Each structure stands twice: as C-alpha cells, then as structure tokens.
Coordinates of C-alpha atoms in Angstrom, one line a residue:
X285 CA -34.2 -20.9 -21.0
X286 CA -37.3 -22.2 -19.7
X287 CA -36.4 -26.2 -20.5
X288 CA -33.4 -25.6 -18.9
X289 CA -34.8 -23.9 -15.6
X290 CA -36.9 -26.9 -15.7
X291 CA -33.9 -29.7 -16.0
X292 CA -32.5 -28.2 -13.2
X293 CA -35.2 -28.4 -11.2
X294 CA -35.9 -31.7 -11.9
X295 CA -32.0 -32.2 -10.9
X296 CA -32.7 -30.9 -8.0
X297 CA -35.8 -33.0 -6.9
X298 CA -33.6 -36.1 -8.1
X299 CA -30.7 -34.8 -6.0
X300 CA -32.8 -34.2 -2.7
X301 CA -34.3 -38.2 -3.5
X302 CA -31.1 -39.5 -4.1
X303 CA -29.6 -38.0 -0.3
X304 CA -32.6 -39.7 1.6
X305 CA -32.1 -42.8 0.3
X306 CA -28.2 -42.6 0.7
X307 CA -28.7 -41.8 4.1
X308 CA -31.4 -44.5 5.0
X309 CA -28.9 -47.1 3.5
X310 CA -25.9 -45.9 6.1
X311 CA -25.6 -49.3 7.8
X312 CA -22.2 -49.6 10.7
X313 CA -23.5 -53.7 10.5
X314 CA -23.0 -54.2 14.3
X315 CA -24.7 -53.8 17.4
X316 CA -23.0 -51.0 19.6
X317 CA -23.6 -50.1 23.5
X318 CA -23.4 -46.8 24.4
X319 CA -20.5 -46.2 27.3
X320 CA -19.4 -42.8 28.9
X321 CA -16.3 -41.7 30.1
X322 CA -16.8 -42.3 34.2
X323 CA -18.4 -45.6 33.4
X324 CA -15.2 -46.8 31.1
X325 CA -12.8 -45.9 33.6
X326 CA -14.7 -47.7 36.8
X327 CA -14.4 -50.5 34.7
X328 CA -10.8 -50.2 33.6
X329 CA -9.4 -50.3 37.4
X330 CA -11.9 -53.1 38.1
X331 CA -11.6 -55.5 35.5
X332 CA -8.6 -54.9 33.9
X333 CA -6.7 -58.3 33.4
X334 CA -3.1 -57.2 33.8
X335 CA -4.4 -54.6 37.0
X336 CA -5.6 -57.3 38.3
X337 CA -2.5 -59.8 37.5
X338 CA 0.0 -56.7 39.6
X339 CA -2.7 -56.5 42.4
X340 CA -1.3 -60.2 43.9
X341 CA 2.0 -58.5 44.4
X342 CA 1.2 -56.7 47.1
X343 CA -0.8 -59.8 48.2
X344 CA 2.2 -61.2 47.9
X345 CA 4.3 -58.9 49.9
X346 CA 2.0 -58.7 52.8
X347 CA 2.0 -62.3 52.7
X348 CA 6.1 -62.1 53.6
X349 CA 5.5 -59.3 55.9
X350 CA 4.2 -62.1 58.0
X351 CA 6.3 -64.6 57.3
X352 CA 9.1 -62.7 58.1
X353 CA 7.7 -62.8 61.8
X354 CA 8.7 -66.5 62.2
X355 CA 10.8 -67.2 65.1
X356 CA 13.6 -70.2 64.3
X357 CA 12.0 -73.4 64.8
X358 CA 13.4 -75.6 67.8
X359 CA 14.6 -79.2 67.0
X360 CA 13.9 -82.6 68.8
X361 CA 16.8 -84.9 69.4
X362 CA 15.5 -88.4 70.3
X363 CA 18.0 -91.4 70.5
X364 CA 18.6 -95.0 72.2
X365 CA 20.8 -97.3 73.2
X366 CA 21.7 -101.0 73.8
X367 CA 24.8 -101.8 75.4
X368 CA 24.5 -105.6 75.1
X369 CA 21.1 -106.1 77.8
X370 CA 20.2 -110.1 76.8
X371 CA 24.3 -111.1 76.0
X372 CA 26.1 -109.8 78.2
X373 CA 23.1 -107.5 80.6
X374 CA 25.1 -104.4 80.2
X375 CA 21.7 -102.5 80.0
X376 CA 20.3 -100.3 77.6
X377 CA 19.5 -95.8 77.3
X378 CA 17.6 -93.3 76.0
X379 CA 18.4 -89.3 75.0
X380 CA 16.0 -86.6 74.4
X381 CA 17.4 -83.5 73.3
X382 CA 15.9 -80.1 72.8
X383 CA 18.0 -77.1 70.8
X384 CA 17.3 -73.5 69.6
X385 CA 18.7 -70.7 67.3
X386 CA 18.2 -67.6 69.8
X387 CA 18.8 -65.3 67.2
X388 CA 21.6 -62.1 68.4
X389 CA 21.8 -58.7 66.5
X390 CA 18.1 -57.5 65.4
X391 CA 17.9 -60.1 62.7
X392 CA 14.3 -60.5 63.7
X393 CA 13.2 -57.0 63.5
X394 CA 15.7 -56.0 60.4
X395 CA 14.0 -58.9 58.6
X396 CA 10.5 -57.7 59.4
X397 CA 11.1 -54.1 58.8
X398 CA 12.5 -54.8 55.0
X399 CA 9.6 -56.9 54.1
X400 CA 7.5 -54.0 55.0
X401 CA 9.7 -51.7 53.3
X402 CA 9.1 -54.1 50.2
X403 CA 5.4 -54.5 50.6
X404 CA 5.1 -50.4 50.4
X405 CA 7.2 -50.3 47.2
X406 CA 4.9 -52.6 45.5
X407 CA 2.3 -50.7 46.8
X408 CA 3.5 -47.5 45.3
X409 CA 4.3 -49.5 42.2
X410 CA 1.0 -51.0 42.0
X411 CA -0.2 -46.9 42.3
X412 CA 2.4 -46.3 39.4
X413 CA 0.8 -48.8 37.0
X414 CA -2.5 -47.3 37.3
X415 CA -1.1 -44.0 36.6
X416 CA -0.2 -45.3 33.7
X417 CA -2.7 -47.5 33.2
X418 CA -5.2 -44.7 33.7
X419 CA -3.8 -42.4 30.8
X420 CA -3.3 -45.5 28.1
X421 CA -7.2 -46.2 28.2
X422 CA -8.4 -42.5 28.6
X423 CA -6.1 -42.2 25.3
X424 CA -7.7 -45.2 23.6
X425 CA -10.9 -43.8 24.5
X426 CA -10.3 -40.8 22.8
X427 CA -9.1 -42.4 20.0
X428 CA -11.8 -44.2 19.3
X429 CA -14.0 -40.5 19.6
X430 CA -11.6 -39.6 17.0
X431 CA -11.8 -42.3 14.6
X432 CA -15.8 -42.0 14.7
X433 CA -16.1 -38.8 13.7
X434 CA -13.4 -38.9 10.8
X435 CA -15.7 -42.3 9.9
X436 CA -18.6 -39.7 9.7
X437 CA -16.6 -36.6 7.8
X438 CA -15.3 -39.6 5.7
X439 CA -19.1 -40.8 4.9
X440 CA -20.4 -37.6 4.3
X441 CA -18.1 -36.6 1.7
X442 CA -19.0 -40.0 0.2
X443 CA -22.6 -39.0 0.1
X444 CA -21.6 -35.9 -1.6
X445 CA -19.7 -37.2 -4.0
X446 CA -22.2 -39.9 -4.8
X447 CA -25.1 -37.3 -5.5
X448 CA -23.2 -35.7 -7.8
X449 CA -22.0 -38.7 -9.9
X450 CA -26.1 -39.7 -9.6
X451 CA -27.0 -35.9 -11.1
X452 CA -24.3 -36.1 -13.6
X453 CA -25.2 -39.4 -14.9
X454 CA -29.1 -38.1 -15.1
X455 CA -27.4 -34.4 -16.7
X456 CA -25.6 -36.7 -19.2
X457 CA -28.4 -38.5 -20.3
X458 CA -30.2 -35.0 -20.7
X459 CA -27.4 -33.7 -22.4
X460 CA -26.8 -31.0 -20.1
X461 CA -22.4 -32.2 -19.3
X462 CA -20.4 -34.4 -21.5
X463 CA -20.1 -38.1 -20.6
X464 CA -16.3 -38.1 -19.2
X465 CA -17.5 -35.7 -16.9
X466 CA -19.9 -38.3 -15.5
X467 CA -17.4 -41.2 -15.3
X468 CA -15.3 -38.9 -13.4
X469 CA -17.8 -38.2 -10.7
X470 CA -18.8 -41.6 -10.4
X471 CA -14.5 -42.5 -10.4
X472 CA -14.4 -39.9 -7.7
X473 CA -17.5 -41.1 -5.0
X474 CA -16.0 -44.8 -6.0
X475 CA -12.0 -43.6 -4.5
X476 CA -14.0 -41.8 -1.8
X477 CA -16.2 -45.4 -0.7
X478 CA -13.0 -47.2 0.2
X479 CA -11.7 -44.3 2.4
X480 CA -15.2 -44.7 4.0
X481 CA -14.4 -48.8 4.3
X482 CA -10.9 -47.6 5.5
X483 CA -12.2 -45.6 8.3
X484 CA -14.7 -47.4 8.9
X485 CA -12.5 -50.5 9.7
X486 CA -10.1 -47.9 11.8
X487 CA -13.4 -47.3 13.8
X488 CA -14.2 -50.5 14.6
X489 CA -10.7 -51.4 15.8
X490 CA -10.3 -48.5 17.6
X491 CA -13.6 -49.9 19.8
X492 CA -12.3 -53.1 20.2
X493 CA -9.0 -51.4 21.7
X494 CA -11.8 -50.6 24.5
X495 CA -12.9 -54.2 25.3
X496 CA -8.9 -55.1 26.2
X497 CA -8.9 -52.6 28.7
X498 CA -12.0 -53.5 30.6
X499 CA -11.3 -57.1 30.0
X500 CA -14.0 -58.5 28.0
X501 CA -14.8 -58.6 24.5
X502 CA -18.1 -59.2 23.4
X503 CA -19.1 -61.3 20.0
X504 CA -22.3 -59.7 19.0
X505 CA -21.5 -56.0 19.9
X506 CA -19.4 -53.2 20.6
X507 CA -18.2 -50.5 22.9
X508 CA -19.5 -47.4 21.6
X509 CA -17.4 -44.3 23.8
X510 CA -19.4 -40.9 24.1
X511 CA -18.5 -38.1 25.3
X512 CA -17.1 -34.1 24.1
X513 CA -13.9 -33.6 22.8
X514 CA -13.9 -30.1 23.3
X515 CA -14.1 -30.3 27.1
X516 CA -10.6 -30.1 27.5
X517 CA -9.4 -26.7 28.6
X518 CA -7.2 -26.1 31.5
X519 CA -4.9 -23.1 32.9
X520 CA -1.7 -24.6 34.3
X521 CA 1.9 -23.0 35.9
X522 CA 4.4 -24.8 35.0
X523 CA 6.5 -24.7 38.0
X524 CA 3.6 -25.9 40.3
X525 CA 2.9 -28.8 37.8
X526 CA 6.7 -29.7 38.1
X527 CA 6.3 -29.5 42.0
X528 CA 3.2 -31.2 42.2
X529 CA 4.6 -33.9 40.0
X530 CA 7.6 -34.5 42.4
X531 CA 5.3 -34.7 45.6
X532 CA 2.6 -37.0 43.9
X533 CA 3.5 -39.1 41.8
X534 CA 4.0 -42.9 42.2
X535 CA 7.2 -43.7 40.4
X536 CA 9.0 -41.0 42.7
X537 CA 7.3 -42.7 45.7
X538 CA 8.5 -45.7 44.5
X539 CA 12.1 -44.4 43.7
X540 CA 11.8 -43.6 47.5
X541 CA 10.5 -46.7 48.8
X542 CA 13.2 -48.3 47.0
X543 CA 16.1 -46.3 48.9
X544 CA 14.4 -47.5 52.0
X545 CA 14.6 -51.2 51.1
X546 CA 17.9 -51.1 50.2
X547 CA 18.6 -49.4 53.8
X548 CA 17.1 -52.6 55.5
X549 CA 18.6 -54.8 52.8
X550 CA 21.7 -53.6 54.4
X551 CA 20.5 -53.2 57.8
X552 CA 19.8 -56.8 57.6
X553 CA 23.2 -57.7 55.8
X554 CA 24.8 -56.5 59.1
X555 CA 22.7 -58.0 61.6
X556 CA 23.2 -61.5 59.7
X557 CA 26.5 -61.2 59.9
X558 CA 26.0 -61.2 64.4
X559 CA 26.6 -64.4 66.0
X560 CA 23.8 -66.6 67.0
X561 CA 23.6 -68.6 70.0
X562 CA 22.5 -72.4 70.5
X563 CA 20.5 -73.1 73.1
X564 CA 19.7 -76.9 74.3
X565 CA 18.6 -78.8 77.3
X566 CA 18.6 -83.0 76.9
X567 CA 18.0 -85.5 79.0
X568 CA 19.5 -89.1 79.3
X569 CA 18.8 -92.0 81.4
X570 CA 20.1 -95.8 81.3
X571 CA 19.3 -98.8 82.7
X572 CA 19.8 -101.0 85.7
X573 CA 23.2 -103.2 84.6
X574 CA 22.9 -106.5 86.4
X575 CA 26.2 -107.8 84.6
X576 CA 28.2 -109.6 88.0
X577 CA 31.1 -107.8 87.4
X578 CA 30.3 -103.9 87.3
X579 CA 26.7 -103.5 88.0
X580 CA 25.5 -100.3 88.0
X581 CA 21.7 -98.7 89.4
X582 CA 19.9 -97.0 87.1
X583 CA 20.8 -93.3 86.4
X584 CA 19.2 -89.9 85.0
X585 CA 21.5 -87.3 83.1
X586 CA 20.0 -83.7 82.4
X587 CA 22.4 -82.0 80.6
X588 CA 22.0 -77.8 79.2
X589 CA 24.6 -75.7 77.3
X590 CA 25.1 -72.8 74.5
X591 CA 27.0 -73.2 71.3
X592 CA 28.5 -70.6 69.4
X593 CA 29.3 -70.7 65.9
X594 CA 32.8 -69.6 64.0
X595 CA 31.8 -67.3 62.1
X596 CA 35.2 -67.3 59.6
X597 CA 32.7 -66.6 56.6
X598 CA 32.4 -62.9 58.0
X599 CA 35.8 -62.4 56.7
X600 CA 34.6 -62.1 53.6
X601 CA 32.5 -58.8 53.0
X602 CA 31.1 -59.2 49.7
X603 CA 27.6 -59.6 50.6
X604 CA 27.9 -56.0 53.0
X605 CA 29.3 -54.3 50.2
X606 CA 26.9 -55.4 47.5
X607 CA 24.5 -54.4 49.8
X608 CA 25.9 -50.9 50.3
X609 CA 26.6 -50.3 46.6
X610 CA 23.2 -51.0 46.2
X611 CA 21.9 -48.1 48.8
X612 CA 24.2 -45.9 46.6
X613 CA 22.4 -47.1 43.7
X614 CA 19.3 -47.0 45.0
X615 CA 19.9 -43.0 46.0
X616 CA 21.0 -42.4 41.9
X617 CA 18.1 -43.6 40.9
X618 CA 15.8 -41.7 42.9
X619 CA 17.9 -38.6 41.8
X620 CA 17.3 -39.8 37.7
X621 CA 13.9 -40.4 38.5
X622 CA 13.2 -36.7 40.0
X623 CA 14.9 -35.3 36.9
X624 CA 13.0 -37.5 34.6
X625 CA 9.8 -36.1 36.3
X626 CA 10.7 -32.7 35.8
X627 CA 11.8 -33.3 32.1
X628 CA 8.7 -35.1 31.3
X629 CA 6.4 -32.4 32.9
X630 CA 8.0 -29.9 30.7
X631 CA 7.9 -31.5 27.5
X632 CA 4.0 -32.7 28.1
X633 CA 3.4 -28.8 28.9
X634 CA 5.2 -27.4 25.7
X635 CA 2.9 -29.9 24.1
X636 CA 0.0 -28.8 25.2
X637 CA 0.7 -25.1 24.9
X638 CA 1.0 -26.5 21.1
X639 CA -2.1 -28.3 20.6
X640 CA -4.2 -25.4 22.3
X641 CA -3.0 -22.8 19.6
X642 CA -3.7 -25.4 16.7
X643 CA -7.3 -25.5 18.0
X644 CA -7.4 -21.9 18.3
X645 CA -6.8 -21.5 14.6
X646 CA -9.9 -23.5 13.7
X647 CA -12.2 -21.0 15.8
X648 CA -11.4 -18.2 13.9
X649 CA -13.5 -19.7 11.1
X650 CA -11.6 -22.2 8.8
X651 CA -14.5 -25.0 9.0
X652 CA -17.3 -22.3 8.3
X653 CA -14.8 -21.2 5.5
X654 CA -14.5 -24.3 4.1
X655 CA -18.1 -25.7 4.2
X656 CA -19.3 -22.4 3.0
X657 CA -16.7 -22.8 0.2
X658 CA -17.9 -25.9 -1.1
X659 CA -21.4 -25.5 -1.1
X660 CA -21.2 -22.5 -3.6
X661 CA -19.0 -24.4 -5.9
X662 CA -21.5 -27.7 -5.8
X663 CA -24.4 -24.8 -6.5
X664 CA -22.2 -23.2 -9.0
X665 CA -21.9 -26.9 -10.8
X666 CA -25.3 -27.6 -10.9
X667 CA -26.3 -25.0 -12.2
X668 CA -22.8 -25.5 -15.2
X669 CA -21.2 -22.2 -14.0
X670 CA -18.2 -24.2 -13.1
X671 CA -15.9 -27.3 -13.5
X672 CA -15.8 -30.7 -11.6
X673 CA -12.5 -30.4 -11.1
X674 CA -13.4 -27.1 -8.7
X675 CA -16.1 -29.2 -7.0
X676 CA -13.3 -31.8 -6.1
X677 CA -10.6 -29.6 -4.9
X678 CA -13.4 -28.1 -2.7
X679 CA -14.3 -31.2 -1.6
X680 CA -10.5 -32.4 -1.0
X681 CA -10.0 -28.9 0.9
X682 CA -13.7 -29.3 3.0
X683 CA -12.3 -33.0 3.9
X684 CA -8.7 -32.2 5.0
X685 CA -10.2 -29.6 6.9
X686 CA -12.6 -31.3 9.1
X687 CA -10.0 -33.9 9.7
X688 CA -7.4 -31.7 10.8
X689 CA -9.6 -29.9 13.0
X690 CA -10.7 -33.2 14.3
X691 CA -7.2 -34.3 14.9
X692 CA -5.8 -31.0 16.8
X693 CA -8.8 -31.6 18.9
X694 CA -7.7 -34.9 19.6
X695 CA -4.0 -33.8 20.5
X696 CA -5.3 -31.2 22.3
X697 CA -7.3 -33.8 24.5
X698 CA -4.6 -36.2 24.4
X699 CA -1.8 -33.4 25.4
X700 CA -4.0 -33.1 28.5
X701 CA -3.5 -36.8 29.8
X702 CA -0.2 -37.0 29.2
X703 CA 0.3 -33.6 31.1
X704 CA -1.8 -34.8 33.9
X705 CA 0.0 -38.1 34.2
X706 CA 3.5 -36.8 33.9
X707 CA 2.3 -33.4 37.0
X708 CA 0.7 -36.8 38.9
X709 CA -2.6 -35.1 39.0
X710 CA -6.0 -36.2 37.5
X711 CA -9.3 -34.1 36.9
X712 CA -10.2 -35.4 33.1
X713 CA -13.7 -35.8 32.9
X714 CA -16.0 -35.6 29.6

C-alpha cells in the first residue's frame, strides 16, 4: 500500500513537470498586434480598398451635376469669296456668321435637376455599402474571436491528453496499467495535436480575413482582434425595429432616390422632345468691282434670323414611354424593397431571440458541469479507479462543450449585427 501511495505521488510530481513544460513550449510562431474593436472599424471605413473604389462615384456624380450646367456652345461661321478679281476684276467677299441653340422647354433645368437626383442616389448607395460593409467586417472580427478561443479549448485538451499518455507511459513502465493502455493515450493526444494544427490554421486565416478589410496585409505579423464576446445583450420591439428600419436605412433611401431619378429621367424625356430655336447674326461684305461693264462700290450685308427645327422624330414616342415605364418600375421596386426590409428585420429578430436562449442554457451550469466532470474521472484514473475510455468520453464531452458554448456565443453576437444592419441601426461596441 505504501509503494503504491508512493508511485502515485511520484506520478503526480511527474504530471505537474510535464504541464509546465507543455505550456512553456505553446509557440502561435508569428508576431501578432493587438487591435480593438473601435480601432478595426476606423480603419475599415478609411482604408478599405473597394470603400474607397465606390467613393469616386459620387465624385463622379457631382462631377456631372456641374456638367450638366453647360449652356449649348455657339458656333463661328467664317467664309470668303473670289468672284474672278485679277481675270475678269469682278472682286472678291467675306462672311462671318455667328449661331446658337437657345434651348425651349426646361431642358436646362430638367437636365440639372436629374444629375442631382443621380448624385444623391449614389450617395445613399455609397451609405448602403457601408451598411453592409460595416456588418461583414464586425462579423469577420468576431470570427476570428471565435476561432482563437476554440484554438485555446483545442490546445488545452491537447495538453491534457498529452499528460496523460506521459503518466501512462511512466505507470507502464512501473507496472501500475497495461501497455495498450499507454499506446492508446499516446494515439489519443496524437488525433487531438492535429485538431490543434487544424484550428490553429483556422485561427490564423480567420486574422488574415482582418487585413482585407482594412487594406493592408502585413508579412511579418498579424492582426490580433480583442475584445468580449459576451457584451452583446440588447432588449428590442420588434415593430419599432421594423419602423426604424424603413425610416433609416440606405437601400430604402436609395429605392427612393431612385423613383426620383426616374421622375427627371422623364421630366427631361419631355422637355427634349420641345423645340429649340436657332439664333444667328452674320455679316458679309464684298469688294469694289471695277469690271467696265457692271461696276459695283463696295457693300456691307448684316444679316439675323431664327431657325426652327421639324421635329417629325416626336412622332415616335418610344423614348417617353420607356421613360414612363421606368417611373412605374422604379415605384415597384421601392414597394419590394420596403417589404424586403420588413421580412429581413423579422427573420434577423427570430434569430436572435434563438441565439439568446442557446446562451442562456450554458449559464445554468453545463461548462462547470462538464469541467467538474472530467477532472474527477482524470483523478479517478490516476489513482486506477477507472478506465481510459471514461477519461476520453469526459474529455470528448468537456471539448464539445466549450465549443458549443463558444459557438452560441458567437451566433448570439453575430445575430446582433445582422439585426442591427437589417433595423438600420448601429450601437455594437466591445
């Protein structure tokens, strides 16, 4: 009794060795920089590549906002004339002629009006891409919380396992277990080291995810997101979410922008279709003509008019009702849009109701259960009150545990976004 009281303290002191020099050889191999939440997303909306690529749009449209203010350029008519001055001295001319488009109908003013119309709806689209913009990083930054700590659950269950195939190798050699016990603790921490390398590479990924979004990716180190994933409680109504949503958010602003460009798309169809007047003022003079038999003094003609043009092309109305078929489908879409809103705010609420209760169930004690579970059936096997086989379906139910737990949290977080980007609302901060 006493030689056995003695091997298992000696296992013990082995054990407790073995876990500090496990630990000290936990090596991630790359260099990582510490990023918070605020910080992540100041540098999304600044440096992100494609953010910046849709910003020259409304560059763009601001840019035709003032082209649009052009007046019709005049034109310059300049001619001459010989009538035969050395042959036959019949003299010789010259015309100047000055014309312009005076533009009838509004065309002006319907043409400046729709490039502002378009200029706000890539505005509001711009807004729209953020939105979404916004909720794709804040996801990938939460994934990349996630896939850290299942890296961690993942290593300690490694380190575990590992002890325990380093005890039973030294029980073996003492005689205390058989030897296919060993081999199937050290089969067992083996399995468990490439789950480690598996989430480990899942990790890394998951941070380099991060570097796409703020535009840069750096060769020597990493992003490394903090922040608390249990920060993500909220009390909502429904019905205000669905109101709020239809007041705020970009994509119905731009469904309603986008009625109101098609209303000056027609607006300017029609005022296109107005006559324009031609305006022109010329002058022509000619020559002495010293020929004997009609001579003639010099002269000076100024000359003014207006032309109109025939418009036959009016009589056909395609371009007026393209332009009115798309006001009507400019006003369906706006209609779709609204009831897309509304659907999506409901299903991204139902979600979330979800996710909370799944959470819930994990604070009535599952993890304690579970850690509490294992340790007394490790104890139990060291001291050869119980089987491996116990000690591994502990461990499998201690692991699937921790990484449920870890993935409700991470729907519950992520059932937040997508709620807040479907209501058009945004208060995440963690």
């Amino acid at each position: 009794m006493m030689k056995k009281n003695i091997q298992n303290w000696i296992i013990l002191l082995l054990l407790l060795l073995i876990s500090t020099v496990s630990n000290a050889q936990v090596d991630t191999t790359f260099t990582k920089i510490k990023m918070n939440y605020t910080d992540f997303l100041t540098l999304v909306s600044k440096n992100n590549l494609e953010y910046s690529a849709q910003k020259f749009n409304v560059n763009m449209a601001e840019a035709n906002v003032a082209a649009s203010k052009v007046f019709p350029d005049p034109e310059l008519a300049v001619g001459a004339s010989d009538n035969g001055q050395r042959r036959m001295q019949m003299g010789y001319g010259f015309s100047s002629e000055l014309s312009w488009t005076l533009e009838l109908g509004g065309k002006r003013k319907a043409r400046i009006n729709m490039a502002k119309s378009t200029a706000e709806l890539t505005k509001a689209l711009l807004e729209d891409y953020f939105r979404n913009l916004r909720a794709a990083a804040t996801l990938s930054f939460l994934e990349s919380l996630k896939q850290k700590e299942i890296f961690l659950v993942q290593l300690n269950s490694y380190q575990i396992l590992k002890n325990i195939a380093a005890t039973d190798s030294i029980r073996f050699k003492l005689g205390s277990i058989a030897e296919i016990d060993a081999r199937q603790s050290k089969l067992e921490a083996n399995s468990m080291l490439n789950e480690v390398y598996q989430s480990e590479a899942d990790w890394k990924t998951s941070l380099l995810e991060l570097g796409s979004f703020i535009g840069e990716q750096k060769k020597d180190s990493l992003n490394s997101p903090s922040g608390d994933l249990t920060k993500f409680d909220r009390s909502f109504d429904l019905n205000e979410l669905i109101i709020t949503a239809q007041n705020n958010r970009a994509d119905v602003l731009a469904a309603l922008k986008n009625k109101n460009v098609s209303q000056d798309i027609l607006k300017l169809t029609k005022a296109n279709r107005v006559l324009d007047l031609g305006v022109h003022f010329g002058v022509e003079t000619a020559s002495v003509v010293s020929n004997v038999v009609a001579p003639t003094p010099s002269t000076t003609a100024v000359s003014a008019g207006i032309s109109i043009p025939l418009k036959f092309s009016n009589q056909n109305k395609g371009e007026l009702k393209a332009a009115e078929y798309g006001l009507f489908q400019a006003d369906v879409l706006y209609q779709q849009t609204e009831l897309v809103v509304q659907t999506e705010v409901r299903k991204a609420w139902f979600n979330y109701l979800t996710a909370q209760k799944q959470v819930q169930q994990f604070n009535t004690g599952l993890l304690t259960d579970a850690e509490k579970l294992l340790n007394g059936k490790i104890y139990s096997y060291k001291r050869g009150e119980t089987l491996l086989l116990d000690v591994l379906n502990a461990q499998q139910t201690y692991n699937a545990t921790q990484l449920n737990y870890f993935e409700a949290v991470y729907r519950y977080a992520a059932s937040l976004v997508e709620l807040e980007k479907a209501a058009g609302i945004w208060d995440i901060n963690f």
